PDB file of C-alpha atoms in Angstrom:
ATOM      1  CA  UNK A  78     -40.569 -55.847  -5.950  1.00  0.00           C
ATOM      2  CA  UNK A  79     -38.076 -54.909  -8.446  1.00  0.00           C
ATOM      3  CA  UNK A  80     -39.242 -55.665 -11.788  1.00  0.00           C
ATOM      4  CA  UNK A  81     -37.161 -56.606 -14.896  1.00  0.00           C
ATOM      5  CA  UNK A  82     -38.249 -53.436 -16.782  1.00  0.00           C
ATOM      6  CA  UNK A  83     -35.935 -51.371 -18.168  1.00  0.00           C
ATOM      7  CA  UNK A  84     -34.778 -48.696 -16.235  1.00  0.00           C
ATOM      8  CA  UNK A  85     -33.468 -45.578 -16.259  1.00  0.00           C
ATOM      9  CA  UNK A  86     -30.383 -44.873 -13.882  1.00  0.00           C
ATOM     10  CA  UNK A  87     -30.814 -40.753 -12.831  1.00  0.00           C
ATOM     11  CA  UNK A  88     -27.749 -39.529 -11.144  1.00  0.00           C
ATOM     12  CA  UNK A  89     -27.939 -36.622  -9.082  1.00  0.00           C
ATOM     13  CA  UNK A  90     -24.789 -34.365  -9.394  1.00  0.00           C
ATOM     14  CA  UNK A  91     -22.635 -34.589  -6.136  1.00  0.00           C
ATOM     15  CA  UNK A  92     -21.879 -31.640  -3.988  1.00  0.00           C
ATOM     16  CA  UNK A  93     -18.102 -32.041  -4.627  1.00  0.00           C
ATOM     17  CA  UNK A  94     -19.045 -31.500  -8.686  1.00  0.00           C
ATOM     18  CA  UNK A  95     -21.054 -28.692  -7.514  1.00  0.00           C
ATOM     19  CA  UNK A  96     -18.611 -27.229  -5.327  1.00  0.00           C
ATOM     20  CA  UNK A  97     -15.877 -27.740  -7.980  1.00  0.00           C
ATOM     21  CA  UNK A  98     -18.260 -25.936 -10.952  1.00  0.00           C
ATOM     22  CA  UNK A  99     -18.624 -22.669  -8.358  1.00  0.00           C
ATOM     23  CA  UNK A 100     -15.208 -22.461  -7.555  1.00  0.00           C
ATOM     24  CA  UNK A 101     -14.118 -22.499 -11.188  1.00  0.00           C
ATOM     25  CA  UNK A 102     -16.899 -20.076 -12.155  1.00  0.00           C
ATOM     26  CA  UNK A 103     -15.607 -17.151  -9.287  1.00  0.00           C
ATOM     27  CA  UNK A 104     -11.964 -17.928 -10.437  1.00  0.00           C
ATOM     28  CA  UNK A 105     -13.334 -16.944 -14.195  1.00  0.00           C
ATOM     29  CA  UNK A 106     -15.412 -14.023 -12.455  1.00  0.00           C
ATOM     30  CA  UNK A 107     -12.171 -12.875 -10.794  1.00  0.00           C
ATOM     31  CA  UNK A 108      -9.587 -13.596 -13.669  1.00  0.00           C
ATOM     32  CA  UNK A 109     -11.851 -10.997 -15.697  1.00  0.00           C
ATOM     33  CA  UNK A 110     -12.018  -8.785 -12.765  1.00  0.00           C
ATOM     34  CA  UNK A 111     -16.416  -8.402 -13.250  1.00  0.00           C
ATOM     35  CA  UNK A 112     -17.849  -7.294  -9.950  1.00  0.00           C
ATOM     36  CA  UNK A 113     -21.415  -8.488  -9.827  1.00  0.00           C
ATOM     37  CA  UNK A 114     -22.295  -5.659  -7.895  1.00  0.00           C
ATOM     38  CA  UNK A 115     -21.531  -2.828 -10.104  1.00  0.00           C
ATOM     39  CA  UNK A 116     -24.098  -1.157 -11.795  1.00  0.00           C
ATOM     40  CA  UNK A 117     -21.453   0.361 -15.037  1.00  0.00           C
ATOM     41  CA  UNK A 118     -20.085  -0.928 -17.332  1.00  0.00           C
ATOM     42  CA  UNK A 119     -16.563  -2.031 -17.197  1.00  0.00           C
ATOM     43  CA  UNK A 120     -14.401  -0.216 -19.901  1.00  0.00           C
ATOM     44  CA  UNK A 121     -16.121   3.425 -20.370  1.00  0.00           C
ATOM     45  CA  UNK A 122     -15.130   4.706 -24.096  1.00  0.00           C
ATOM     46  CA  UNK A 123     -12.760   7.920 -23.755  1.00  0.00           C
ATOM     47  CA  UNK A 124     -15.489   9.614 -25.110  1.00  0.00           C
ATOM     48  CA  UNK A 125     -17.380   9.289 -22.006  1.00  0.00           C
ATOM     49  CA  UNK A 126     -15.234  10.836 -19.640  1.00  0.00           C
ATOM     50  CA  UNK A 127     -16.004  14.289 -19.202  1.00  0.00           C
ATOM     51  CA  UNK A 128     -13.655  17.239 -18.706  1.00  0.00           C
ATOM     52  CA  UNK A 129     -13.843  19.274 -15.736  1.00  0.00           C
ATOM     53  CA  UNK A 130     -13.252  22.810 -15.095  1.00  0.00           C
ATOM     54  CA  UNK A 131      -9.570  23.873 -13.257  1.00  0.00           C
ATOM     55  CA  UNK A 132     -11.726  24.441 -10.127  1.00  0.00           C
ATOM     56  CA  UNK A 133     -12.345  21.272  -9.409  1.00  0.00           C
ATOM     57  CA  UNK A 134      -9.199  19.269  -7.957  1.00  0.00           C
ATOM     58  CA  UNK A 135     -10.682  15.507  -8.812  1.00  0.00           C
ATOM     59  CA  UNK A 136      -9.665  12.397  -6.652  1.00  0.00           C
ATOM     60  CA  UNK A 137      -7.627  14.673  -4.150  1.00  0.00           C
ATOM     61  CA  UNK A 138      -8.242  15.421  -0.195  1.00  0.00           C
ATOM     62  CA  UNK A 139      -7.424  19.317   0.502  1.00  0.00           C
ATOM     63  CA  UNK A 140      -4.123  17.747   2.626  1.00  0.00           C
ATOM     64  CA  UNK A 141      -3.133  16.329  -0.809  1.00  0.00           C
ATOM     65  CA  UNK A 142      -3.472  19.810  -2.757  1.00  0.00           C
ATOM     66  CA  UNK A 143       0.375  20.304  -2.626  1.00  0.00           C
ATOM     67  CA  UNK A 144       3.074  19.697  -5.155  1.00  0.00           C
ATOM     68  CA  UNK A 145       5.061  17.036  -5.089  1.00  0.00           C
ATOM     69  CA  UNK A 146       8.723  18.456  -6.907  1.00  0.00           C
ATOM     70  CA  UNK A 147      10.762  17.458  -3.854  1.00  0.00           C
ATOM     71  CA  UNK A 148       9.373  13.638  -4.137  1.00  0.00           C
ATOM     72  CA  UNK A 149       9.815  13.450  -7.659  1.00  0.00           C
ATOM     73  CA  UNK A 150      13.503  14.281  -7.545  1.00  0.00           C
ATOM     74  CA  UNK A 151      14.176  12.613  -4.565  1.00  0.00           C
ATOM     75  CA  UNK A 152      12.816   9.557  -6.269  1.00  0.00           C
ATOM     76  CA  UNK A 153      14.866  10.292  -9.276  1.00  0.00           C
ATOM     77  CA  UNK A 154      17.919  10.557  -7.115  1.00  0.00           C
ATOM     78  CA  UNK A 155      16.922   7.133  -5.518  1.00  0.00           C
ATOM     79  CA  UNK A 156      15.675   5.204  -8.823  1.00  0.00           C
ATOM     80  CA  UNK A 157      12.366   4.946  -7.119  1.00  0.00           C
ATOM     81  CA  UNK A 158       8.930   4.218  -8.485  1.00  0.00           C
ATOM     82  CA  UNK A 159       5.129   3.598  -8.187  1.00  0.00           C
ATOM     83  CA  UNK A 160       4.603   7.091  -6.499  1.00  0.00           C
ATOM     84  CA  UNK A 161       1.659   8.420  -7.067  1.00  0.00           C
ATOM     85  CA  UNK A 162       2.406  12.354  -7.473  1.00  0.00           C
ATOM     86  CA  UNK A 163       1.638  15.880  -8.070  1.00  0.00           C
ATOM     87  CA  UNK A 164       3.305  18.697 -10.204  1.00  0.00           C
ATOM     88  CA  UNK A 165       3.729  20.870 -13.224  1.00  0.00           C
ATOM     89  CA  UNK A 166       6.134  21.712 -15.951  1.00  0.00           C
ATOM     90  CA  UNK A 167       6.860  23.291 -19.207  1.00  0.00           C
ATOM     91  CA  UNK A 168       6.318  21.288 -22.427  1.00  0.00           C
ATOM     92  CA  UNK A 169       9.880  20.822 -24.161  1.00  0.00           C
ATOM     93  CA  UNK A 170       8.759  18.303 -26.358  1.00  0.00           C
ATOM     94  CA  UNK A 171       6.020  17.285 -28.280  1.00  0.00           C
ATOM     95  CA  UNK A 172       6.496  13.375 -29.616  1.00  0.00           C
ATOM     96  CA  UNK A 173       5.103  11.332 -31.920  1.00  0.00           C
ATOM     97  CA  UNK A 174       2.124   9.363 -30.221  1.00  0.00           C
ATOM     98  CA  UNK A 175       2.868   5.367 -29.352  1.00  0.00           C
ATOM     99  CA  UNK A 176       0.730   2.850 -30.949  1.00  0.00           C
ATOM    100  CA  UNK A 177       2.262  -0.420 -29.630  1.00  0.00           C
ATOM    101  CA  UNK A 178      -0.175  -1.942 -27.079  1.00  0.00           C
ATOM    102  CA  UNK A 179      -2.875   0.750 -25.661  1.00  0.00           C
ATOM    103  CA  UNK A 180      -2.093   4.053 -27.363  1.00  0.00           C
ATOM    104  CA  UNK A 181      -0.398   7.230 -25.357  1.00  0.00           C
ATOM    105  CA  UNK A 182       0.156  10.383 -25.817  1.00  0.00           C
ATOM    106  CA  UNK A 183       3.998  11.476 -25.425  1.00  0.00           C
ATOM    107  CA  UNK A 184       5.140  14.778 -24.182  1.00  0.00           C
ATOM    108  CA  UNK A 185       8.139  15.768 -22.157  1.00  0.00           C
ATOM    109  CA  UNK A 186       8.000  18.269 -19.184  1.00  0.00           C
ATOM    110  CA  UNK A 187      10.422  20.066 -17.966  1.00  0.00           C
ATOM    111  CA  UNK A 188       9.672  20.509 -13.891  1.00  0.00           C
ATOM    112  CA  UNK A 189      10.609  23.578 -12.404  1.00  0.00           C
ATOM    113  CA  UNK A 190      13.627  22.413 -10.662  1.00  0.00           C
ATOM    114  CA  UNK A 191      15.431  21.406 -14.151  1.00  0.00           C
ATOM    115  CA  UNK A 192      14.468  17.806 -13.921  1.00  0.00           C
ATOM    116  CA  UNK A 193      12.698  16.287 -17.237  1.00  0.00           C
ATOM    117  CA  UNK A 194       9.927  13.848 -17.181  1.00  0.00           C
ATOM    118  CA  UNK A 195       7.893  12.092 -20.080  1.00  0.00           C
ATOM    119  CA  UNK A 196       4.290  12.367 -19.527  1.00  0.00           C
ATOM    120  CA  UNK A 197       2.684   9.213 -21.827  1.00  0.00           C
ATOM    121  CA  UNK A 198      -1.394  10.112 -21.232  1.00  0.00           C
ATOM    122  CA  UNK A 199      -3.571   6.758 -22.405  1.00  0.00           C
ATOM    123  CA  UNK A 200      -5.383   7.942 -25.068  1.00  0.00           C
ATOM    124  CA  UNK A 201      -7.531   4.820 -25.416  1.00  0.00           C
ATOM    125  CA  UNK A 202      -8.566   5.699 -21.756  1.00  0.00           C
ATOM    126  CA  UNK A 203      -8.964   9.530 -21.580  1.00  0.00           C
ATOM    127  CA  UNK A 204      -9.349  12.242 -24.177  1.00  0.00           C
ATOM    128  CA  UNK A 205      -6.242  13.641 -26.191  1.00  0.00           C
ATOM    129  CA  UNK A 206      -5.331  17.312 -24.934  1.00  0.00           C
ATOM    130  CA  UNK A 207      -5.695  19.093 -28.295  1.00  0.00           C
ATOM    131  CA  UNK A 208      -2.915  21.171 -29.947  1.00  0.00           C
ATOM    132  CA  UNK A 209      -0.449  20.717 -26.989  1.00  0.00           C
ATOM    133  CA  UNK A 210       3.096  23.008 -27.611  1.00  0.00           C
ATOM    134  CA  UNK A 211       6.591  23.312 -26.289  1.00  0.00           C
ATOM    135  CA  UNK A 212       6.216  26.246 -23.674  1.00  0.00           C
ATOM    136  CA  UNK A 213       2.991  25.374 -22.776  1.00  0.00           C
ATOM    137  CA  UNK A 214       2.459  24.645 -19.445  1.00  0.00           C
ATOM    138  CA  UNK A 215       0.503  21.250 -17.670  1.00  0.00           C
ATOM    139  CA  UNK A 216      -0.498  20.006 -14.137  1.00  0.00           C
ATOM    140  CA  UNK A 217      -0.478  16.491 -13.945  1.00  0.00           C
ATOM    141  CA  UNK A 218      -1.713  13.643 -11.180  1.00  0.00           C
ATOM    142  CA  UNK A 219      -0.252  10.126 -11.677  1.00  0.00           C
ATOM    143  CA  UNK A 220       2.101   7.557 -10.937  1.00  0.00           C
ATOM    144  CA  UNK A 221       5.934   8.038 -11.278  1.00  0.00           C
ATOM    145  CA  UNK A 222       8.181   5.276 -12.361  1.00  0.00           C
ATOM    146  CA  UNK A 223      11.902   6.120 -12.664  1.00  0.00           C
ATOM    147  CA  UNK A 224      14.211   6.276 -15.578  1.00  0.00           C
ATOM    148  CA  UNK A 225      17.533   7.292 -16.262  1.00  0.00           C
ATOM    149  CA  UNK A 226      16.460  10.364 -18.280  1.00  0.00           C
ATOM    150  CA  UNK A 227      14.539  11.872 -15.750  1.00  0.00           C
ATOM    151  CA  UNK A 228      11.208   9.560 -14.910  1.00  0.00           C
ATOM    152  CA  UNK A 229       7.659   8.754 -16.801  1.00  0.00           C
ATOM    153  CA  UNK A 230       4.386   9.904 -15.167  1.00  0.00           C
ATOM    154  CA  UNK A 231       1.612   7.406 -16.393  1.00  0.00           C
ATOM    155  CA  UNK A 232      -1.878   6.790 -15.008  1.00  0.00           C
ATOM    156  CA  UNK A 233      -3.094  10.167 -16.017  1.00  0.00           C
ATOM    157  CA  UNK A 234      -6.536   8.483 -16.489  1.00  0.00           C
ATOM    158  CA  UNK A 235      -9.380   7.010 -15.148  1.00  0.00           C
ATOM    159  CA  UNK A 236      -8.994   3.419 -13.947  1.00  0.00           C
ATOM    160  CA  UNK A 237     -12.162   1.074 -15.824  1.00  0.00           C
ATOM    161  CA  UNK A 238     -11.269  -1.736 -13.437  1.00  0.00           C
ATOM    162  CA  UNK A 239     -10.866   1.046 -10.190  1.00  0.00           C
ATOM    163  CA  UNK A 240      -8.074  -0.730  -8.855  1.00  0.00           C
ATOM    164  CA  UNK A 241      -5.774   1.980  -9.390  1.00  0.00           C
ATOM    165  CA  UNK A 242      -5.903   5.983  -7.820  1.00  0.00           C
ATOM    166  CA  UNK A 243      -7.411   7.498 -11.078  1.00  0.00           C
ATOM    167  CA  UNK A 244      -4.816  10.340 -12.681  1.00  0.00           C
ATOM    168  CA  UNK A 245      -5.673  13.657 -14.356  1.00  0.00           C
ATOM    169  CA  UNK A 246      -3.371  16.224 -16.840  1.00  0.00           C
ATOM    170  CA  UNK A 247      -4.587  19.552 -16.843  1.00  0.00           C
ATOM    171  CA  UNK A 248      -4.010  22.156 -19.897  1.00  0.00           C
ATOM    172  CA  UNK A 249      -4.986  25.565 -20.374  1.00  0.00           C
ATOM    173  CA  UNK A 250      -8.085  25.049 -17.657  1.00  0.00           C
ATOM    174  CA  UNK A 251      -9.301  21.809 -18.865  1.00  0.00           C
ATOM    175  CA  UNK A 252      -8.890  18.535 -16.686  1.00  0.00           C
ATOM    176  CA  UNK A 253      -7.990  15.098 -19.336  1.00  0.00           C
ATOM    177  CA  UNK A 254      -9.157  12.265 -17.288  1.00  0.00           C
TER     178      UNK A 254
END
């Protein structure tokens, strides 16, 4: 029955291969954090994220409308971090902007219990508040992290990935997000 022809040996993949191929592929999927069921695109440009009026409070419940000095310096006072937090203070510095990595904008605040905090806002991310000044005063919405010269508030932005509570700074009634 056989016949002395040549022939042509067809392998069919095996479902381990298969199974092996898939898993790989959702590890890649994950690693670069796509989500196949979102409809936009991954890294908006800072120039598509709007600024909203100082009515709106953006990414906050009314119970969370409420400033947050007393957590601030009571995670100063216990070298505390990853809060996310609400306050405002005076500009008392205006510094150069950092370059290294993503690019921020560098200000210092001083809160209105004395305390000093550097606010670095990812430019790359959000827009650039425009001819910021010592005195002036700004709201912000992010994450604390502690240092020994008072703290840094970061994640003033939108999050492209939206992994992290999005962040705001707002300046003479305009919201930076």
């Amino acid at each position: 029955m056989y016949s002395s022809f040549n022939k042509k040996v067809i392998k069919m993949p095996n479902k381990t291969n298969l199974s092996i191929g898939a898993v790989i592929a959702l590890l890649i999927a994950a690693y670069l954090g796509l989500d196949l069921q979102q409809s936009q695109p991954l890294i908006p440009s800072a120039s598509d994220t709007t600024i909203e009026t100082l009515d709106s409070e953006p990414n906050l419940v009314p119970s969370q409308k409420t400033d947050d000095l007393d957590r601030i310096a009571r995670a100063f006072q216990h070298r505390q971090s990853d809060l996310q937090v609400r306050s405002s203070g005076q500009v008392v510095a205006v510094l150069p902007d950092d370059h290294e990595g993503s690019r921020h904008q560098k200000f210092i605040l001083e809160l209105p219990n004395g305390q000093t905090i550097l606010v670095a806002h990812n430019i790359d991310l959000a827009p650039r508040i425009q001819n910021i000044q010592k005195q002036d005063q700004v709201e912000f919405y992010g994450e604390y992290e502690y240092s020994d010269n008072g703290g840094v508030i970061h994640w003033t932005h939108h999050d492209p990935a939206r992994k992290h509570v999005a962040g705001w700074l707002k300046h003479q009634g305009r919201t930076y997000q």
